[in-house]
Short mmCIF file of C-alpha atoms in Angstrom, two decimals:
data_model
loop_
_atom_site.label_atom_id
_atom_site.label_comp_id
_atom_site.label_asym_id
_atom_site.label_seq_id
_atom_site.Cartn_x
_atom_site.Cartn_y
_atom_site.Cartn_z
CA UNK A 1 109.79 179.54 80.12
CA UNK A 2 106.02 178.96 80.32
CA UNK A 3 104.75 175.22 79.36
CA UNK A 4 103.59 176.35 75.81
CA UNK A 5 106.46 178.56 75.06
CA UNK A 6 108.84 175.56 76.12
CA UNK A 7 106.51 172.84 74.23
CA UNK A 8 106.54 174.71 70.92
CA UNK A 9 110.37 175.05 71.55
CA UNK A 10 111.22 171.35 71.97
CA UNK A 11 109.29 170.27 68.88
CA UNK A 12 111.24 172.69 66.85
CA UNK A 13 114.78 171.47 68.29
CA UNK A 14 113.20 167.83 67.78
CA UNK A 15 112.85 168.62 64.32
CA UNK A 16 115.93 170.17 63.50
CA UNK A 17 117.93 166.94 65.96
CA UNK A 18 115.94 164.52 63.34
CA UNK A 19 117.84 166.09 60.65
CA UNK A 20 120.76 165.55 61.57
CA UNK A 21 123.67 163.33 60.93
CA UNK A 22 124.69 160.86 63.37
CA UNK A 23 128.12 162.13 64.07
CA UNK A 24 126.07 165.85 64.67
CA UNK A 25 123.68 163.92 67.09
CA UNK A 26 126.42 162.68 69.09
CA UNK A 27 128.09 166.44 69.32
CA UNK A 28 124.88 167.77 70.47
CA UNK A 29 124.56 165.20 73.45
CA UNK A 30 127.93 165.71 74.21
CA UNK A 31 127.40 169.33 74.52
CA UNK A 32 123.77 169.16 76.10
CA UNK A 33 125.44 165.88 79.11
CA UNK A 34 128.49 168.87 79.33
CA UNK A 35 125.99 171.58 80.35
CA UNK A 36 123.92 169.16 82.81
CA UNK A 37 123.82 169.25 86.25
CA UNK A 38 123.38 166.55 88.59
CA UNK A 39 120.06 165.73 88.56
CA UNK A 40 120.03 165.88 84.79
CA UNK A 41 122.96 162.64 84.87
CA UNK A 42 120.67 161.01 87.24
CA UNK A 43 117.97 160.77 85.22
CA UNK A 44 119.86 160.23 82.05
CA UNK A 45 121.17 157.17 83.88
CA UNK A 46 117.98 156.00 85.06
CA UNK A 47 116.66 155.76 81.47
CA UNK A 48 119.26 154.45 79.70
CA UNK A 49 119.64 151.63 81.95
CA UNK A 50 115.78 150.94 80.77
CA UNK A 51 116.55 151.63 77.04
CA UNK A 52 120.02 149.79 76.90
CA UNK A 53 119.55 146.95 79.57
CA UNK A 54 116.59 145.00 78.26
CA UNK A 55 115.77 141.16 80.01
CA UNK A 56 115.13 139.58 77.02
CA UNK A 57 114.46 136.57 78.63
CA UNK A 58 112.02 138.37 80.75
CA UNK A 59 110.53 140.33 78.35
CA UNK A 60 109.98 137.17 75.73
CA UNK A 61 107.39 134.23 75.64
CA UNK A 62 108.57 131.51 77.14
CA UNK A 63 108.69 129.44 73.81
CA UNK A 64 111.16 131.63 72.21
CA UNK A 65 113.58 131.80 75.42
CA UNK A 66 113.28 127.80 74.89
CA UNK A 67 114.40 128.24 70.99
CA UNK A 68 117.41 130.60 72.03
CA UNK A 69 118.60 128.88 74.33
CA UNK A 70 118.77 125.65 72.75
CA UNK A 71 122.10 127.07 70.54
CA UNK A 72 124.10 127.74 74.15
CA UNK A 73 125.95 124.81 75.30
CA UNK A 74 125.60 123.47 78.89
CA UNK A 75 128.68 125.27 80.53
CA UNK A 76 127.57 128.47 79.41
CA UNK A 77 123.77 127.99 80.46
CA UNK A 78 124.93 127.18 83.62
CA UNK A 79 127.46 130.59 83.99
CA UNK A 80 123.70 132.01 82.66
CA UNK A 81 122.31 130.54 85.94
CA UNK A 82 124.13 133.29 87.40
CA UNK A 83 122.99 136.43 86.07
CA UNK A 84 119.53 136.20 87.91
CA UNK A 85 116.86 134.21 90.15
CA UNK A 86 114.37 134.97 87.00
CA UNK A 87 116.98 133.55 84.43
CA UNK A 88 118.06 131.00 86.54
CA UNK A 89 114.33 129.77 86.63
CA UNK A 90 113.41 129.81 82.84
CA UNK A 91 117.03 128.70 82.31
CA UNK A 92 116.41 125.35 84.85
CA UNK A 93 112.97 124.65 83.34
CA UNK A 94 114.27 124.22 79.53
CA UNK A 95 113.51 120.73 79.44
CA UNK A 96 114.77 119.69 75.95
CA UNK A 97 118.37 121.59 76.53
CA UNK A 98 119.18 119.78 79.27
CA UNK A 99 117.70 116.11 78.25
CA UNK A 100 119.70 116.65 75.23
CA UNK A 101 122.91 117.40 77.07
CA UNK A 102 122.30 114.90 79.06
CA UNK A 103 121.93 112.38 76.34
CA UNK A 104 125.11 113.41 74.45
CA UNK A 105 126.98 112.61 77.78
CA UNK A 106 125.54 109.09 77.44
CA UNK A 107 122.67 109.69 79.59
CA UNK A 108 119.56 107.24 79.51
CA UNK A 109 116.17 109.82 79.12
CA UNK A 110 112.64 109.49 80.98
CA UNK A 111 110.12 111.02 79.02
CA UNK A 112 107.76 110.38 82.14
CA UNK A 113 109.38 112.68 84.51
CA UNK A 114 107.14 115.84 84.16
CA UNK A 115 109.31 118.03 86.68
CA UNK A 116 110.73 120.59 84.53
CA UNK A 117 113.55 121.49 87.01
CA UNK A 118 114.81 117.72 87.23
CA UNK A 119 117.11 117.49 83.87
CA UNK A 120 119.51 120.44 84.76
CA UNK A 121 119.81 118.58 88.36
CA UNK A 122 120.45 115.08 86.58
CA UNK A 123 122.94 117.11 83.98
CA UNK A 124 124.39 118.28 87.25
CA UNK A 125 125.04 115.08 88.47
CA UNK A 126 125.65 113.49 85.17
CA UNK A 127 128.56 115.54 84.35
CA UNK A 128 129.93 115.40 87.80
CA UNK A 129 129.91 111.39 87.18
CA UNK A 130 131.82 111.40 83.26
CA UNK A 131 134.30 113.77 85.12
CA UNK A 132 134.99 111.60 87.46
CA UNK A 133 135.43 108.90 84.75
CA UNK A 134 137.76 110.78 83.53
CA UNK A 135 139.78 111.75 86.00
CA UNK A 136 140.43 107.75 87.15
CA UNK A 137 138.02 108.87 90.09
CA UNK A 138 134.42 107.30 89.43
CA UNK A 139 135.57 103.70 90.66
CA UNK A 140 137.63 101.69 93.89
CA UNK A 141 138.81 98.29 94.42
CA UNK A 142 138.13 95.53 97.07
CA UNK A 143 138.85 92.11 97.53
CA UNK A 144 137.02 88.57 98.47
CA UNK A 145 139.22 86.04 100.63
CA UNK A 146 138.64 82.66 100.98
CA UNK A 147 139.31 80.19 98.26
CA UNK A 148 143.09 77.62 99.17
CA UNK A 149 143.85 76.78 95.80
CA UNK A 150 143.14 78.49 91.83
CA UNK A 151 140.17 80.18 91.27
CA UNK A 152 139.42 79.17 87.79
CA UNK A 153 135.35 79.78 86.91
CA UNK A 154 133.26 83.03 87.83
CA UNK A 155 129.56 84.43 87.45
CA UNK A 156 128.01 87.44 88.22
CA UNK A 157 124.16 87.72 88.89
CA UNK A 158 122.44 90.58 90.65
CA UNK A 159 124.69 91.47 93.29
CA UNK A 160 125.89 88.15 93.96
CA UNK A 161 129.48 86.56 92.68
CA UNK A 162 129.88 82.75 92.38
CA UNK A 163 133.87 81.76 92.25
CA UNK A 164 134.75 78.37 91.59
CA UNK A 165 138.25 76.90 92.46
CA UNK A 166 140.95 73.98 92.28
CA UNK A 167 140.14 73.58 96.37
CA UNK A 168 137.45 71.36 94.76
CA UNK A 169 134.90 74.50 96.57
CA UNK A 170 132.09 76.61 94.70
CA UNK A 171 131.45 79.70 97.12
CA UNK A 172 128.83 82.70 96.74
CA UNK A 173 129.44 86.30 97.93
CA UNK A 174 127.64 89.11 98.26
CA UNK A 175 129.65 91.88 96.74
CA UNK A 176 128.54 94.89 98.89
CA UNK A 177 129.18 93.12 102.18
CA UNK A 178 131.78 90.94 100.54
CA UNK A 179 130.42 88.36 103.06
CA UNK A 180 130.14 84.63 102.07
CA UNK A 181 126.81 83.32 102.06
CA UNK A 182 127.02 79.62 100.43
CA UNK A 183 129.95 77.17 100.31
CA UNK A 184 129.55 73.69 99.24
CA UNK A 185 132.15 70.81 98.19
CA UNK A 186 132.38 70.50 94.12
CA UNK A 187 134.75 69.07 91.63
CA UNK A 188 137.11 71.40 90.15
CA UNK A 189 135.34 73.64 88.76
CA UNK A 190 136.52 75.30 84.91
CA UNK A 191 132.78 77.18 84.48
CA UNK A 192 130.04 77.85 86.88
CA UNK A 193 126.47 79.50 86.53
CA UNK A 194 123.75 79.96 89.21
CA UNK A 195 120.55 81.08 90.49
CA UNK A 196 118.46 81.22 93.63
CA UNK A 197 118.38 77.37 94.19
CA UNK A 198 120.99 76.03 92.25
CA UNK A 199 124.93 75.76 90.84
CA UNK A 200 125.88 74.55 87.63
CA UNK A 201 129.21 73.76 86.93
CA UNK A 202 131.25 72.21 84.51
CA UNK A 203 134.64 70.52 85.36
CA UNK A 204 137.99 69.57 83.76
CA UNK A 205 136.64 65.64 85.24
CA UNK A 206 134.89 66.02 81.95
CA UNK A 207 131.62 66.69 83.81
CA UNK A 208 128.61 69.03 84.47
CA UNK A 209 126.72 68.96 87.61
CA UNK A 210 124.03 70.69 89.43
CA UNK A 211 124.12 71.55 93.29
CA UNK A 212 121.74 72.37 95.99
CA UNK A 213 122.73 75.80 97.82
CA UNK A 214 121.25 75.38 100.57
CA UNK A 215 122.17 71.73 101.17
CA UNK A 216 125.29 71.23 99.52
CA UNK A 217 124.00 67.90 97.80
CA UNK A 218 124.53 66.91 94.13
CA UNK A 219 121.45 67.12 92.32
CA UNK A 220 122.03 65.63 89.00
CA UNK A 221 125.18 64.64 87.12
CA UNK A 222 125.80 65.20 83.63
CA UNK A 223 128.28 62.48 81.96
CA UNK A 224 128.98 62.13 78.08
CA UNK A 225 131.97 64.43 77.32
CA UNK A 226 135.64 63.35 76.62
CA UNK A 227 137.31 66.81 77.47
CA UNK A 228 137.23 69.70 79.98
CA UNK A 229 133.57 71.25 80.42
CA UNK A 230 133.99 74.66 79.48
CA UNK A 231 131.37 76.37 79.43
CA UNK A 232 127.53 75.91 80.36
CA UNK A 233 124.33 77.84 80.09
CA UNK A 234 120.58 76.18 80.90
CA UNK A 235 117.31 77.52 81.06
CA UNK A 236 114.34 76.43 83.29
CA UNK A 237 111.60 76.91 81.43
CA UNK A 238 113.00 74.84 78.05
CA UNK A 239 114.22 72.34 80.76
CA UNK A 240 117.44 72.19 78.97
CA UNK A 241 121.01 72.59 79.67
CA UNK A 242 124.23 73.19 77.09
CA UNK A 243 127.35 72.39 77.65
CA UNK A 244 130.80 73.53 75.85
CA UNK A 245 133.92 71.23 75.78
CA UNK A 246 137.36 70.38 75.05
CA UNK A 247 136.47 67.66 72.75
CA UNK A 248 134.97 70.16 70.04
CA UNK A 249 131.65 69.17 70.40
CA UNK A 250 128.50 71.08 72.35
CA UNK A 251 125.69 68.65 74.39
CA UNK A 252 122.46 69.64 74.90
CA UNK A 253 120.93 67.65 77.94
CA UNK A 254 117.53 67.61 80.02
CA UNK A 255 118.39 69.79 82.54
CA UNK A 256 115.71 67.83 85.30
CA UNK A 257 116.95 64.41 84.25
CA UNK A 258 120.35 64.76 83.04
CA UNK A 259 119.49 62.74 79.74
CA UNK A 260 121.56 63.93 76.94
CA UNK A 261 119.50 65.08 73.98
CA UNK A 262 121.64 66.17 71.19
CA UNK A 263 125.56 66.48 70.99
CA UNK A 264 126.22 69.30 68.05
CA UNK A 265 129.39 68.62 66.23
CA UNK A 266 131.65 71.01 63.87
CA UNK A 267 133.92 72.94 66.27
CA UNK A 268 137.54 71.90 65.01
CA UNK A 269 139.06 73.40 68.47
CA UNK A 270 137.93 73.66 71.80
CA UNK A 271 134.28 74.62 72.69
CA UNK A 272 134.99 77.55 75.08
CA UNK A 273 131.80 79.64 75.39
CA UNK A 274 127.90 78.89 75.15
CA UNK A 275 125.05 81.04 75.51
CA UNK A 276 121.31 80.25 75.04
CA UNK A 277 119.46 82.99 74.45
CA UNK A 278 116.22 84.36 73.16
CA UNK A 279 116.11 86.03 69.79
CA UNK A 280 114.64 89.75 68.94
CA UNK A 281 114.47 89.66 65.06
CA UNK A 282 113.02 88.03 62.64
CA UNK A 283 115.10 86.18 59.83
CA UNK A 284 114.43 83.70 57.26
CA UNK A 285 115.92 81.35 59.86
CA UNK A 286 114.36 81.93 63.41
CA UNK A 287 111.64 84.52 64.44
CA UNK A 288 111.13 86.24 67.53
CA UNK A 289 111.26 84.64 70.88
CA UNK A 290 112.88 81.24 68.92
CA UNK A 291 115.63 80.18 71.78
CA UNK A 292 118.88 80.01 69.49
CA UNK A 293 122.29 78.72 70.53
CA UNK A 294 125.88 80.45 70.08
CA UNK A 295 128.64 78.52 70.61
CA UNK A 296 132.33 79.56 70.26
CA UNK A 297 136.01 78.15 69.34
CA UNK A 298 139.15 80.00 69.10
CA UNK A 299 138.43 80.59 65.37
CA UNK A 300 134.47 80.70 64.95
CA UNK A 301 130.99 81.17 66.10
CA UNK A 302 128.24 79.25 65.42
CA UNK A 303 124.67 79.67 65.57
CA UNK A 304 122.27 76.41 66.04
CA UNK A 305 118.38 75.84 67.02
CA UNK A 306 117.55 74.42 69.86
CA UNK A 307 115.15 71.21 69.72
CA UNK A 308 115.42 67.73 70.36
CA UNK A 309 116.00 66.56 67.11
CA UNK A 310 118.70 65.11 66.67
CA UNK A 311 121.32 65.81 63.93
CA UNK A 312 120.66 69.44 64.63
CA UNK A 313 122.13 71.75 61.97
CA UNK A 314 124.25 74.58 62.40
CA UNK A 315 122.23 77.76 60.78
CA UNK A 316 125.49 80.21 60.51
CA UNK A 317 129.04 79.64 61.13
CA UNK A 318 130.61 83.28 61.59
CA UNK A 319 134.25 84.48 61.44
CA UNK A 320 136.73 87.23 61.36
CA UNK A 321 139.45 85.87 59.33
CA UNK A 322 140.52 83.08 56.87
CA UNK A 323 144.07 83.49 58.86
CA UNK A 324 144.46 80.60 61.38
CA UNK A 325 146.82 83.41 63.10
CA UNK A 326 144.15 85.52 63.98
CA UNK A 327 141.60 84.07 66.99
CA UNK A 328 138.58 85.08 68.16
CA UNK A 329 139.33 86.42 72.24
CA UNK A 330 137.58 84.35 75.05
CA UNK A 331 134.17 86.46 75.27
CA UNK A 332 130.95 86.62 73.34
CA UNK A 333 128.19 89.22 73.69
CA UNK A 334 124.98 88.27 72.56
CA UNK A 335 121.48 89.88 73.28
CA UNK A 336 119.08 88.47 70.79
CA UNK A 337 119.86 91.15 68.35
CA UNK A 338 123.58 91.62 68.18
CA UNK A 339 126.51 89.44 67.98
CA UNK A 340 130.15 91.23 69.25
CA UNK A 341 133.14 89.87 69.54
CA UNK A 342 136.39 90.72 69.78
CA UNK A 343 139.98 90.08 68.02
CA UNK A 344 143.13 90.97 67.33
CA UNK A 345 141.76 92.67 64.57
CA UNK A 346 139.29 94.64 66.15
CA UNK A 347 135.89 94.58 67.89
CA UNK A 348 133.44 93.02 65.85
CA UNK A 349 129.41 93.33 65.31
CA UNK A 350 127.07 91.23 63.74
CA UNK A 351 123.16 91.97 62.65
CA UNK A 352 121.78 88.94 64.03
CA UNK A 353 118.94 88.95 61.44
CA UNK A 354 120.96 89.15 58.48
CA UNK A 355 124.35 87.63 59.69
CA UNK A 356 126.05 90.82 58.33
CA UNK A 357 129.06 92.56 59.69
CA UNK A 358 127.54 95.94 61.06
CA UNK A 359 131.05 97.72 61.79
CA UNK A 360 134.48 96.58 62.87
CA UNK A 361 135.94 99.26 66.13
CA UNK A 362 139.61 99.32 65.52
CA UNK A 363 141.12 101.79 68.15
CA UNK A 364 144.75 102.41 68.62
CA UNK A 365 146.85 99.19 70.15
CA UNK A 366 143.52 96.90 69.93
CA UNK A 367 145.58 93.30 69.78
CA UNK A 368 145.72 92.59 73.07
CA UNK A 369 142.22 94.24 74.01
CA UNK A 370 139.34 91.94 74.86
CA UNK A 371 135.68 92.26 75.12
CA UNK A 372 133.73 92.36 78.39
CA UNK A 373 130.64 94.21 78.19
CA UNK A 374 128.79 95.64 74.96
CA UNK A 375 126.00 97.84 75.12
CA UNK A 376 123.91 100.59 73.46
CA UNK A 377 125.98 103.60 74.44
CA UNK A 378 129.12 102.24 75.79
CA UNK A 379 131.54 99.29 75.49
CA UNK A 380 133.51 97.80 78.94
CA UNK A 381 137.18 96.42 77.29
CA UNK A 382 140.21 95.38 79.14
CA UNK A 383 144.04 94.43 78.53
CA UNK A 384 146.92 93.26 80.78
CA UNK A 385 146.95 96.63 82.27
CA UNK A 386 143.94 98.22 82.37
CA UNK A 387 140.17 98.59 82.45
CA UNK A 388 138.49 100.62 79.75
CA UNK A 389 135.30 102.49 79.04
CA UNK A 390 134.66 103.07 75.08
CA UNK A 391 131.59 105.58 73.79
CA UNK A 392 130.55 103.35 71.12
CA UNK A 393 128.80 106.84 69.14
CA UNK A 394 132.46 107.86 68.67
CA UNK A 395 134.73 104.85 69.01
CA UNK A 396 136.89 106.81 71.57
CA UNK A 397 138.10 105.30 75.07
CA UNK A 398 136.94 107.74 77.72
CA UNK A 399 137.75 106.24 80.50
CA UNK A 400 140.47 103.95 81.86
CA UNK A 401 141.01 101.79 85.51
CA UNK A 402 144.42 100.11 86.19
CA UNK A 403 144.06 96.36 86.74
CA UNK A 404 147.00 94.14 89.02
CA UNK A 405 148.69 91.83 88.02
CA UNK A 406 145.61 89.05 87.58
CA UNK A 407 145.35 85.57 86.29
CA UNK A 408 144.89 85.22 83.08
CA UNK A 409 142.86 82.38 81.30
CA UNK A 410 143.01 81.67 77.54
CA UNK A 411 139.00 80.53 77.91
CA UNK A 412 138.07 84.08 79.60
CA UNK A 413 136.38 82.58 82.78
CA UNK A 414 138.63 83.84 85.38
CA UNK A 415 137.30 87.50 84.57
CA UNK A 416 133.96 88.52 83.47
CA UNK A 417 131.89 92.64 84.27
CA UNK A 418 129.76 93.27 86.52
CA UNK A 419 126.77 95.12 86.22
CA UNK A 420 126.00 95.86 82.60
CA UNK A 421 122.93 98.11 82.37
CA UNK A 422 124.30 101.44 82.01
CA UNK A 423 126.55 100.00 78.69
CA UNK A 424 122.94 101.28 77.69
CA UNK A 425 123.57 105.03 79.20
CA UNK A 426 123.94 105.86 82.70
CA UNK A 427 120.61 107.16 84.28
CA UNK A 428 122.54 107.93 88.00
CA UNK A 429 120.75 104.69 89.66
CA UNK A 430 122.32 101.83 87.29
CA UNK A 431 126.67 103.19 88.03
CA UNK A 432 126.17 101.20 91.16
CA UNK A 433 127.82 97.66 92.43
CA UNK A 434 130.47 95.69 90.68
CA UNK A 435 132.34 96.85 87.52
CA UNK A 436 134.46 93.86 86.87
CA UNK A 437 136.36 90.86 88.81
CA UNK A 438 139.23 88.59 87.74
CA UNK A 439 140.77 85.98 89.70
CA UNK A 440 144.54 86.70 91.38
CA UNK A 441 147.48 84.39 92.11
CA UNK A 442 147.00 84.67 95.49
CA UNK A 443 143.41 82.92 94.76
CA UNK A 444 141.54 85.96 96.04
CA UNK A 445 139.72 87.92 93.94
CA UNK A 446 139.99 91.64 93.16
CA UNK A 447 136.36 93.97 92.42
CA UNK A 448 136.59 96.90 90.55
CA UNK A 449 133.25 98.86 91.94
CA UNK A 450 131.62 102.19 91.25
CA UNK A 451 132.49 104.37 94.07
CA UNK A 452 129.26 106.49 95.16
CA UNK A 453 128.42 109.99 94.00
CA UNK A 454 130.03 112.68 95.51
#
């Protein structure tokens, strides 16, 4: 058929194909695929694998890839990965779907990292680590050996574990080596704190005293209570120390000259945890950067100011329950901003700047839980049995670690967490070093670490 003849032919079939129906379409290319040869399926093939097959995520701007792919969830990006290098590239570089997925796994974010193939590698890793979790895989155990008698007092400061014990012996270990570095000649130690220079303890000889690491020697001696020191905190630059006690009352001292300055009365039961800290909020009672004092009973918490005056008086006095049957459990978290605390009724928070109860986390069996670490994204809890990871968005445990048999203390100093900065999300540098410790009966002590990435 000649070019024109064929031409004028086609647009009169093209015509007369337009009018029909669908279902007479389909005959027609049933009939027309029936009579072709070979070369005709080839090419039919060819094209429809360019008509039907379309890339979209080639074919669109990069922007509205982005936009799609922000309603797939992580697991099925990743199978996307798959399909090709091309959408394995624009897949990898979608920034804000993998920060986000990262952040809803309780994942801290850097804005500052310009790299857009980095997030899907620290989603990679991040979900790798929360299986792990939980699975009863992301930690291991070790143990420090060298205390005679009771270890009754620990603290935990950048890599470095003080234990104090009835051997009348404060020692400091380095957790990753789990070598010894200091050991000097105390009294019995029922609290201890330290830094670089010096150890602070308190003692059940009714006592607080300060030590020179590197020499051993007693620097200063702190006399004035009637009962067991049970807690202490001090800071340098205020030059003052606190002190907690059996005898109900807290004593705020010159830390360089051991002078007492103030004793703060009200506590109607043991004094068994002080912390000095510096406050974040403003109130109609402190402001930011005011130094305020917690202490804690078995019942109640109270806030106080510190200065020299004497008299001082107590700005809050904070409690779960009128019920004498209900007690506050031996720890107190408290970062300028937030007050937690836990009981038998469940996990308590305070709004430091208003005093008001923020929520109460009640999850199943919480009587015998106690507070450890409390944090932004996660809690650390523990019982007589295990260790526990909470995701404070959704109150749910995630994660548990079985504990031994430890020793337990009423007061909460024979135990205490490790490192705490990824309670504020994990980031894959911060789930490093020591998780938590608790004294045993054999007077070692047993470290729950994070075991490295795989």
């Amino acid at each position: 058929m000649e070019k024109k003849d064929f031409e004028a032919w086609l647009d009169n079939i093209s015509v007369t194909f337009l009018s029909l129906t669908d279902l007479q379409k389909n005959e027609t290319l049933d009939h027309l695929i029936s009579l072709s040869g070979a070369v005709q399926l080839r090419h039919l093939s060819n094209n429809l694998e360019i008509l039907l097959k379309r890339d979209f995520l080639k074919l669109l701007p990069l922007e509205l890839s982005f936009y799609l792919l922000k309603w797939l969830d992580p697991q099925t990006l990743l199978t996307c990965c798959l399909v090709s290098k091309q959408w394995n590239k624009v897949i990898s570089a979608c920034t804000e779907v993998w920060q986000t997925a990262c952040k809803n796994l309780g994942w801290q974010i850097d804005d500052s990292v310009q790299d857009p193939l980095h997030w899907k590698k620290v989603y990679l890793k991040a979900i790798l680590r929360m299986k792990q979790l939980k699975d009863h895989e992301a930690f291991e155990t070790s143990s420090l050996i060298g205390h005679s008698a009771r270890v009754y007092a620990l603290y935990y400061k950048d890599g470095l574990l003080c234990t104090g014990s009835d051997d009348l012996s404060a020692k400091l270990w380095d957790v990753s080596t789990g070598q010894c570095i200091y050991g000097i000649q105390t009294h019995t130690c029922a609290t201890v704190k330290f830094d670089e220079q010096k150890l602070v303890t308190g003692s059940f000889d009714n006592t607080v005293a300060c030590w020179d690491w590197s020499s051993g020697a007693k620097t200063q001696h702190f006399r004035g209570h009637t009962g067991a020191v049970f807690s202490v905190d001090y800071n340098d630059e205020l030059d003052i120390l606190v002190s907690g006690s059996a005898d109900f009352t807290v004593k705020v001292w010159a830390l360089s000259t051991g002078t007492c300055l103030n004793t703060l009365t009200g506590h109607t039961e043991w004094v068994t945890k002080v912390v000095l800290q510096k406050c974040k909020v403003k109130s109609l009672m402190h402001s930011p950067g005011d130094y305020i004092l917690l202490s804690a009973d078995k019942y109640e918490i109270k806030i106080w100011p510190i200065g020299r005056e004497i008299n001082c008086k107590c700005l809050k006095t904070l409690s779960v329950s009128e019920d004498r049957s209900i007690s506050l459990q031996p720890r107190l978290h408290f970062d300028g901003q937030y007050i937690v605390c836990s009981s038998a009724l469940g996990l308590y928070q305070w709004d430091f700047a208003s005093y008001d109860i923020l929520r109460v986390i009640k999850p199943p069996d919480f009587s015998n839980v106690s507070l450890l670490g409390f944090g932004e994204i996660f809690a650390l809890l523990f019982d007589n049995r295990y260790l526990y990871i909470m995701d404070l968005r959704t109150e749910k445990l995630i994660s548990r670690w079985p504990l031994p048999e430890y020793r337990k203390s009423k007061r909460g100093s024979s135990f205490l967490a490790g490192e705490m900065s990824w309670l504020n999300g994990l980031n894959g540098q911060n789930d490093m070093g020591l998780v938590f410790a608790t004294s045993m009966p054999d007077h070692s002590i047993h470290l729950v670490l994070w075991k490295e990435h795989g």
